[in-house]
Backbone as ProteinMPNN parsed JSONL, in Angstrom:
{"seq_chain_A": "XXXXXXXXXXXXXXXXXXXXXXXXXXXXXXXXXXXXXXXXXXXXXXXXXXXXXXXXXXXXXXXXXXXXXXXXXXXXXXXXXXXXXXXXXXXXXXXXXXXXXXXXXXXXXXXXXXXXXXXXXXXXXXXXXXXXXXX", "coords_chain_A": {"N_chain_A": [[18.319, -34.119, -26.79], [15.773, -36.303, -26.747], [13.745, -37.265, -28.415], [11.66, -36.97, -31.632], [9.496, -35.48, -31.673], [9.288, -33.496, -29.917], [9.869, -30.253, -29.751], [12.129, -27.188, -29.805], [13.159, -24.53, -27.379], [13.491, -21.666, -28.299], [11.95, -23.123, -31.004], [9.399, -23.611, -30.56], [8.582, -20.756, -29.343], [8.604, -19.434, -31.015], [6.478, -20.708, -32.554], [4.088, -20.171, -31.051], [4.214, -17.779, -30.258], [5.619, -16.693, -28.474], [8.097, -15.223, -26.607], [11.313, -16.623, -25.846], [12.335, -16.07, -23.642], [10.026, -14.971, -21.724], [8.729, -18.038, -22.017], [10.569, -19.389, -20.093], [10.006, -17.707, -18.27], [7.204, -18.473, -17.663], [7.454, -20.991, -16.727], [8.816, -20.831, -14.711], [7.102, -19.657, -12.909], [5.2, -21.617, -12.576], [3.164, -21.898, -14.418], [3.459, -22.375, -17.308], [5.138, -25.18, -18.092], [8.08, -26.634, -19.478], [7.451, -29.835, -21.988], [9.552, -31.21, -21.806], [13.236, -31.663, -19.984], [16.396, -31.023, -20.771], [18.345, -32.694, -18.351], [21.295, -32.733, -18.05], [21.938, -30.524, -20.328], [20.152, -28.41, -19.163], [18.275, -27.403, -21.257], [15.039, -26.598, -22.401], [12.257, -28.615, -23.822], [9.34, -28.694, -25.536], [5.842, -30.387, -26.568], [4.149, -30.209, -29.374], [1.43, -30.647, -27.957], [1.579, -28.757, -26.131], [0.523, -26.297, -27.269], [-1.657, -25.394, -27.752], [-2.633, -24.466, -25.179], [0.132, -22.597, -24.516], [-0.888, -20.766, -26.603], [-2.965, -19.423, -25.296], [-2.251, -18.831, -22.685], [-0.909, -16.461, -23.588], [-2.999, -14.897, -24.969], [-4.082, -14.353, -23.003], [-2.534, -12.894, -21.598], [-2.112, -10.617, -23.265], [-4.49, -9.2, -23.004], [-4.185, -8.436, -20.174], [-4.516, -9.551, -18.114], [-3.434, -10.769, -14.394], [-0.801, -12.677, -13.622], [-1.301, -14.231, -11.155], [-4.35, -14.856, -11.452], [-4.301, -15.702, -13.928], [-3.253, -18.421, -13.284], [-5.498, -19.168, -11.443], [-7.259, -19.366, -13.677], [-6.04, -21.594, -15.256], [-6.777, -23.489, -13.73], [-9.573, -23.648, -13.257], [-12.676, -24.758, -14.099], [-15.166, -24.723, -17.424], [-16.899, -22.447, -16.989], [-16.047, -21.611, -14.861], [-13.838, -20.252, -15.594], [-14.645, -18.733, -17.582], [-16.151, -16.805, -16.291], [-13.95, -15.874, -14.549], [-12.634, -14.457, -16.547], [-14.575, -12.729, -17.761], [-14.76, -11.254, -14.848], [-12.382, -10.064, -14.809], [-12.22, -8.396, -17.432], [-13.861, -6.571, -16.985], [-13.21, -5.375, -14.556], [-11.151, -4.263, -15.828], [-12.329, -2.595, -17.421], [-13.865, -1.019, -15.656], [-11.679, 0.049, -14.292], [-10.553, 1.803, -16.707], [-12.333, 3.605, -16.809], [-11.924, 4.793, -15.248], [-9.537, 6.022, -15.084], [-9.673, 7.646, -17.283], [-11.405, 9.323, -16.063], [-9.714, 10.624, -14.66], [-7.38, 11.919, -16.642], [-9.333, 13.477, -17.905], [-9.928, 15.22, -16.14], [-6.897, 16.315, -15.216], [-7.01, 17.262, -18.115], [-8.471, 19.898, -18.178], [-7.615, 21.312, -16.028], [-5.081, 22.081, -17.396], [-6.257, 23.574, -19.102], [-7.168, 25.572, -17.592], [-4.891, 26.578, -16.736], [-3.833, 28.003, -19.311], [-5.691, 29.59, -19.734], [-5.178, 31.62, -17.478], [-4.866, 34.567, -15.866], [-3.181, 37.527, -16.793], [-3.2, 40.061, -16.691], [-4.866, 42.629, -15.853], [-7.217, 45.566, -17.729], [-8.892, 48.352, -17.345], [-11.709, 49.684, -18.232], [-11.741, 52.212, -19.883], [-8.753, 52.458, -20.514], [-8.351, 50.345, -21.915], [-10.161, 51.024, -24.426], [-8.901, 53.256, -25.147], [-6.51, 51.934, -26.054], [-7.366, 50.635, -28.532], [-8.755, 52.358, -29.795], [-5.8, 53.594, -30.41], [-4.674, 51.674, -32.001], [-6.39, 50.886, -34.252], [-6.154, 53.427, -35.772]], "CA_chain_A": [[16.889, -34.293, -26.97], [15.609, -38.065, -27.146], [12.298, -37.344, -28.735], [11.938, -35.891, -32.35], [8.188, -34.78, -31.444], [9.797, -32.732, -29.215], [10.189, -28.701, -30.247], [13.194, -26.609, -28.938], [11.959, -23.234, -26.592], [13.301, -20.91, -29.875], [10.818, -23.19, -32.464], [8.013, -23.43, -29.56], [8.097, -19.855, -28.942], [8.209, -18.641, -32.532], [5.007, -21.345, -33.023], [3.238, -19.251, -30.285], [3.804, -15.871, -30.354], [6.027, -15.535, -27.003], [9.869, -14.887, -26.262], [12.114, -18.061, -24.949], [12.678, -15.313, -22.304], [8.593, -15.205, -21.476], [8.581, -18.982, -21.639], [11.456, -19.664, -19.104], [9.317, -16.376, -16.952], [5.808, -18.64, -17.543], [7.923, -22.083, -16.264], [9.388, -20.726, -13.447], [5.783, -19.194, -12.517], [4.752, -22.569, -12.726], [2.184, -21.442, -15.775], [3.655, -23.454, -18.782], [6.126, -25.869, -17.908], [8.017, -27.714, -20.758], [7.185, -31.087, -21.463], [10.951, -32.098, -20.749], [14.586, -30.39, -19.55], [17.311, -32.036, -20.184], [19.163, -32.845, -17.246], [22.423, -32.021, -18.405], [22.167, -28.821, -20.03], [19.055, -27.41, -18.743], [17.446, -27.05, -22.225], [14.057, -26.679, -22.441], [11.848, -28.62, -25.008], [8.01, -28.263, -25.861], [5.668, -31.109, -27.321], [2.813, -30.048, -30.273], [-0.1, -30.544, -27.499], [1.351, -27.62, -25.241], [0.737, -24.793, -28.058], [-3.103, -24.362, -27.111], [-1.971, -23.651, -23.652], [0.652, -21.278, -24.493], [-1.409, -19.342, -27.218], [-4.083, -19.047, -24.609], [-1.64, -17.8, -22.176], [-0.342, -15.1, -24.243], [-3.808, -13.925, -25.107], [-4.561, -13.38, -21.437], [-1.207, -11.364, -20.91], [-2.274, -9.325, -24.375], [-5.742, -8.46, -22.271], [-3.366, -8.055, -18.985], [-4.47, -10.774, -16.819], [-2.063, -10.822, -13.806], [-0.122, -14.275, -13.433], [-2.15, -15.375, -9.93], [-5.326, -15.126, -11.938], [-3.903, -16.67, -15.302], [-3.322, -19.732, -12.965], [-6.662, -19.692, -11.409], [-7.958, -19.873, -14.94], [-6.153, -22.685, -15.622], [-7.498, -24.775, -12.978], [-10.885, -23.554, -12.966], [-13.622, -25.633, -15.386], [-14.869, -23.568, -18.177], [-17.636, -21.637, -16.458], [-15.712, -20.804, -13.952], [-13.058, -19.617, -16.372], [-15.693, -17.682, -18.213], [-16.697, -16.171, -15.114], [-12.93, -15.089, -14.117], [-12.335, -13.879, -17.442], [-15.811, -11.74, -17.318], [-14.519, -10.389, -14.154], [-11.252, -9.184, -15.327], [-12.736, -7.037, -18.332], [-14.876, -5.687, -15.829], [-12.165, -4.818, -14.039], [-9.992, -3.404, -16.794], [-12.93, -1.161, -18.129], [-13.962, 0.269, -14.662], [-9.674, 0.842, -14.499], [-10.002, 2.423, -18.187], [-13.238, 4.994, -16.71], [-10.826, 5.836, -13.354], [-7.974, 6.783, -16.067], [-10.165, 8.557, -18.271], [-11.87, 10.649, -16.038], [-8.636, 11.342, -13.951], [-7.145, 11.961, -17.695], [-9.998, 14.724, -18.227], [-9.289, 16.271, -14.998], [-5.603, 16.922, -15.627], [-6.447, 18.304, -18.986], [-8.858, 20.786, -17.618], [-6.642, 22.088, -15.211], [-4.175, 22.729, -18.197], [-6.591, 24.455, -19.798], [-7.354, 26.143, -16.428], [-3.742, 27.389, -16.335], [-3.663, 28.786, -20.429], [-6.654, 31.074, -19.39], [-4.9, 32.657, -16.589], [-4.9, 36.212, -15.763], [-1.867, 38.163, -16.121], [-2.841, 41.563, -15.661], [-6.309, 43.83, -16.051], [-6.642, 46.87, -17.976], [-9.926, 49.074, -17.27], [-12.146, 49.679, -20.152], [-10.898, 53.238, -20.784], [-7.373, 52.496, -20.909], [-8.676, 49.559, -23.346], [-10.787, 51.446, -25.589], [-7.913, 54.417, -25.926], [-5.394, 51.466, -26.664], [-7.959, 49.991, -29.278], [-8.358, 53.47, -30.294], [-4.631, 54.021, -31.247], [-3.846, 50.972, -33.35], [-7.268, 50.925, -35.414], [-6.212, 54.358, -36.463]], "C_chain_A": [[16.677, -35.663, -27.604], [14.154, -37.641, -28.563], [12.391, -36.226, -29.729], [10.554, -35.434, -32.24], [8.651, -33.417, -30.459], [10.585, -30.976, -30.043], [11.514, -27.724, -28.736], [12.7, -25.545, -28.243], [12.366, -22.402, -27.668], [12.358, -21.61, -30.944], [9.381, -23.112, -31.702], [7.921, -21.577, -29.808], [8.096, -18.937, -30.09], [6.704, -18.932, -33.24], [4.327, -20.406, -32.483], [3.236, -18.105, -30.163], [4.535, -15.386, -29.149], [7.534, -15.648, -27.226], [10.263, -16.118, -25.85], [12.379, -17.52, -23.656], [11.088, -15.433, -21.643], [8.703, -16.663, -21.397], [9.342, -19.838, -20.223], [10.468, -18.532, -18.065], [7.828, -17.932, -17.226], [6.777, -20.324, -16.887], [8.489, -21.676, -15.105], [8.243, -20.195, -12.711], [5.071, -20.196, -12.428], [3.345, -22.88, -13.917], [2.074, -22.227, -16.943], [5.15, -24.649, -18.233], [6.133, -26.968, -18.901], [7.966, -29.078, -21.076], [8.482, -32.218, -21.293], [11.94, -31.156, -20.905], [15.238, -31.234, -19.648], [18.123, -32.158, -19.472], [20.428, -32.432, -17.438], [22.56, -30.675, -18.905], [21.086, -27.883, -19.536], [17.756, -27.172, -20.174], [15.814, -27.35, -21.755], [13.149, -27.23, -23.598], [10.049, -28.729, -24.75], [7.443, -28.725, -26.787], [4.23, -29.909, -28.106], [1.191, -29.819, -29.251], [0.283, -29.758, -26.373], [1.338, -26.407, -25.979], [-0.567, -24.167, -27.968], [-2.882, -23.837, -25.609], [-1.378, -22.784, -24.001], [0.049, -20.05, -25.13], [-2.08, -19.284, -25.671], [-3.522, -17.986, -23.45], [-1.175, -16.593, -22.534], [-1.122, -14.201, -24.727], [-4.43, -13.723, -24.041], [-3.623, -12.674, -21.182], [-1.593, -10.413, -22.217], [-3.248, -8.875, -23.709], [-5.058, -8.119, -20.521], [-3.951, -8.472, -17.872], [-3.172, -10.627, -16.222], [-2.036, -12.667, -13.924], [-0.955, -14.889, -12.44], [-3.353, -15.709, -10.758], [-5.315, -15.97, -13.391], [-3.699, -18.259, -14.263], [-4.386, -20.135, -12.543], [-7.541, -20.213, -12.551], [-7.355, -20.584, -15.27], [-6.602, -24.071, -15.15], [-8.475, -24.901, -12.828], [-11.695, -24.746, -14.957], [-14.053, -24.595, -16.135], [-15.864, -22.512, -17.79], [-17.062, -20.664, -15.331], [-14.741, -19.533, -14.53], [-13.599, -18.498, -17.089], [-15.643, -16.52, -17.335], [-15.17, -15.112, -14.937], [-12.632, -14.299, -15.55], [-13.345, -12.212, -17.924], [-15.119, -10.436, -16.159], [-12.957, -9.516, -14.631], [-11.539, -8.039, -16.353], [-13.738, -6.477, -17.325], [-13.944, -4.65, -15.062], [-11.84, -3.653, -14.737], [-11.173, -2.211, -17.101], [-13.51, -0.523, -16.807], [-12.249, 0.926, -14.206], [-10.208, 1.884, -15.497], [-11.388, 4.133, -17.755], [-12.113, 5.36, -15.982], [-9.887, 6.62, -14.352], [-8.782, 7.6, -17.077], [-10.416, 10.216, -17.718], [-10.189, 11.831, -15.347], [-7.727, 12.277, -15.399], [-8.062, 13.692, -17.596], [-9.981, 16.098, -17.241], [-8.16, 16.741, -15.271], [-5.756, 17.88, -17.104], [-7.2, 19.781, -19.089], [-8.553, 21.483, -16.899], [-5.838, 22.67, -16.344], [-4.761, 23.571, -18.592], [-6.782, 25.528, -18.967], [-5.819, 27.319, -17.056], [-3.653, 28.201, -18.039], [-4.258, 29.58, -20.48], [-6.137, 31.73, -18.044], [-4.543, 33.9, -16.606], [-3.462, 36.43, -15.705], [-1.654, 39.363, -16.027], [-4.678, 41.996, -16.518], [-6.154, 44.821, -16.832], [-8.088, 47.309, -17.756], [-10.269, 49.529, -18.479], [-11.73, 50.456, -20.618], [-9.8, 53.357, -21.014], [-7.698, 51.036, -22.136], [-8.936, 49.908, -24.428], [-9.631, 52.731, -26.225], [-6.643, 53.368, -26.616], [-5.711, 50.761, -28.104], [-8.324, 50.957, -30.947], [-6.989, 53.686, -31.079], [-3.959, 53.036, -32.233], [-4.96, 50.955, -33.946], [-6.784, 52.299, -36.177], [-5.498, 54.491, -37.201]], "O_chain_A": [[17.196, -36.09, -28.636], [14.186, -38.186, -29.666], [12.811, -35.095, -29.486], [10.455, -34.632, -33.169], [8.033, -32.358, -30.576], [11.618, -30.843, -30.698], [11.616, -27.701, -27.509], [11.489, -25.473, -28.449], [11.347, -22.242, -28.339], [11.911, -20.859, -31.811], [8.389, -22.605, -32.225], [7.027, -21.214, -30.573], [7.617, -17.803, -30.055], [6.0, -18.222, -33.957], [3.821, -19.617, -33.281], [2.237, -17.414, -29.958], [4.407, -14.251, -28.688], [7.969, -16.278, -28.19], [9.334, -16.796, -25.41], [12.616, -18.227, -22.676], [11.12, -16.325, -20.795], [8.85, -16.819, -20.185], [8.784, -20.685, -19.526], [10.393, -18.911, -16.897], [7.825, -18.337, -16.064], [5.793, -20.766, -16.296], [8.62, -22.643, -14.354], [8.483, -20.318, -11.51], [3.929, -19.85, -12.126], [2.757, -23.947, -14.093], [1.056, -22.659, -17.485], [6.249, -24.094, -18.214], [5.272, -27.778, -19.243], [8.6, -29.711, -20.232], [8.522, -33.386, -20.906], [11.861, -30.141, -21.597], [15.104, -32.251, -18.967], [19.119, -31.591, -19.921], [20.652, -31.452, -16.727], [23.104, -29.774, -18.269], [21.231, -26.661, -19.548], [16.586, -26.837, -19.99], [15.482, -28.183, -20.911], [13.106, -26.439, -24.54], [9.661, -28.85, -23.588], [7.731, -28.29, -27.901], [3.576, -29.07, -27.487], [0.203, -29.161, -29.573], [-0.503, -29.859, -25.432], [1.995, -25.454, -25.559], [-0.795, -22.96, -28.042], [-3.065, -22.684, -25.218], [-2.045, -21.75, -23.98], [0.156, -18.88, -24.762], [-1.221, -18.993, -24.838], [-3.945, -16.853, -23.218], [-1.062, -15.695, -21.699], [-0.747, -13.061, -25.0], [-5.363, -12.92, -24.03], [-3.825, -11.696, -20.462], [-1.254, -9.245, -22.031], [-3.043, -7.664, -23.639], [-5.78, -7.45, -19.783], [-3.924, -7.876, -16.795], [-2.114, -10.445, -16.824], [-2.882, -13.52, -14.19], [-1.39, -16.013, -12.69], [-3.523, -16.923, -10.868], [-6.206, -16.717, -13.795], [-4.16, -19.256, -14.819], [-4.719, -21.268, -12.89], [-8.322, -21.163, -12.492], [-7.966, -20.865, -16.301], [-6.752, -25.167, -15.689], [-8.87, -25.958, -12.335], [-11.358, -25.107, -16.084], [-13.596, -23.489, -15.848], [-15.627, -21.46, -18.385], [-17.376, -19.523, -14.993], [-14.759, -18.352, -14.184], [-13.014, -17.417, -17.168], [-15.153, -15.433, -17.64], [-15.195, -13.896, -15.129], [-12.304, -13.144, -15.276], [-12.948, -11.095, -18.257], [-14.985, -9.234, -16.386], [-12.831, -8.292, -14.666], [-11.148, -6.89, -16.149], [-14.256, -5.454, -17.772], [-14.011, -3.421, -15.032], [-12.082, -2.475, -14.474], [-10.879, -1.019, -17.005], [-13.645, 0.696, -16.912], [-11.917, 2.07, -13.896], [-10.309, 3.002, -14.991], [-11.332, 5.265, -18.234], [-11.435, 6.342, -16.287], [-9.629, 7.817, -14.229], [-8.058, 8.342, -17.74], [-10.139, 11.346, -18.119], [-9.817, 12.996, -15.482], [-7.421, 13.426, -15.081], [-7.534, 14.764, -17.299], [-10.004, 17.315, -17.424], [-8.274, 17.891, -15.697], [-5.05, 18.856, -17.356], [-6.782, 20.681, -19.817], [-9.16, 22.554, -16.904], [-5.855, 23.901, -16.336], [-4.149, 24.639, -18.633], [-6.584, 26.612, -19.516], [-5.836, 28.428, -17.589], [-3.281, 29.357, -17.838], [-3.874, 30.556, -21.125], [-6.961, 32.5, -17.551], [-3.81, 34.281, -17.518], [-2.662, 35.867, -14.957], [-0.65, 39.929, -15.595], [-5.271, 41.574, -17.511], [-4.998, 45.242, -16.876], [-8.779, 46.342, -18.076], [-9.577, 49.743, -19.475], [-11.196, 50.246, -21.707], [-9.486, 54.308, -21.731], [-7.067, 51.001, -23.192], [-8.358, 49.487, -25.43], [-9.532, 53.059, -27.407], [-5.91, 53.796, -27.508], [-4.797, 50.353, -28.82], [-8.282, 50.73, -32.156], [-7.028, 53.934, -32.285], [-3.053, 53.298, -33.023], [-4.442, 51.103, -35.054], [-7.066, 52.269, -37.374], [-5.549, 55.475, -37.939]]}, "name": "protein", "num_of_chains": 1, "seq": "XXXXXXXXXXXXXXXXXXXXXXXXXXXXXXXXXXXXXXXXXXXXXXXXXXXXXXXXXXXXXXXXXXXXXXXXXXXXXXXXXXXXXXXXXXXXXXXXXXXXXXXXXXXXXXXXXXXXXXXXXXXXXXXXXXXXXXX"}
């Protein structure tokens, strides 16, 4: 490493909040790429003015932006970005009704199945059996 401005991908990715494993996944996705490699061993290093980029990336994968759309938002201007970001929680919370209600369905069925019948008795064989343990 020529350059002491230059951060290693373990002190970069401790600054930001992601894995050296996540940063090598967001550089090969073409997402964050570091601002040099060194040719010989491959290292990866990461200057001071790519750490608003990476937070930013890492708080669209905490709200679960996919990767195609994390790149459209980085090329879009900020309205547009707005806009895609808008549509994604939109997204996610008509997802979060679909899983709810499907959610309330399954546990209505359970309850379905804990009230099931497993046998009849006619009232007078009830009331004589109701009969012999009150007495």
């Amino acid at each position: 490493m020529t350059d002491p401005e230059m951060m290693s991908i373990g002190v970069f990715a401790e600054l930001v909040g992601l894995t050296a494993s996540a940063l090598r996944f967001y550089d090969d996705a073409g997402l964050l790429r570091p601002e040099q490699v060194d040719p010989s061993t491959g290292y990866r290093f990461y200057s001071r003015s790519q750490v608003p980029r990476a937070c930013r990336l890492r708080q669209l994968r905490e709200i679960g932006m996919p990767l195609p759309a994390i790149g459209e938002f980085f090329a879009a201007d900020t309205d547009e970005a707005a806009r895609l970001l808008d549509d994604h929680v939109t997204g996610m919370t008509t997802e979060a009704e679909r899983l709810r209600r499907a959610a309330e369905t399954l546990a209505a069925s359970l309850r379905a199945e804990s009230r099931r019948v497993i046998c009849t008795v006619r009232g007078p064989v009830l009331a004589g059996a109701v009969d012999q343990v009150s007495a």
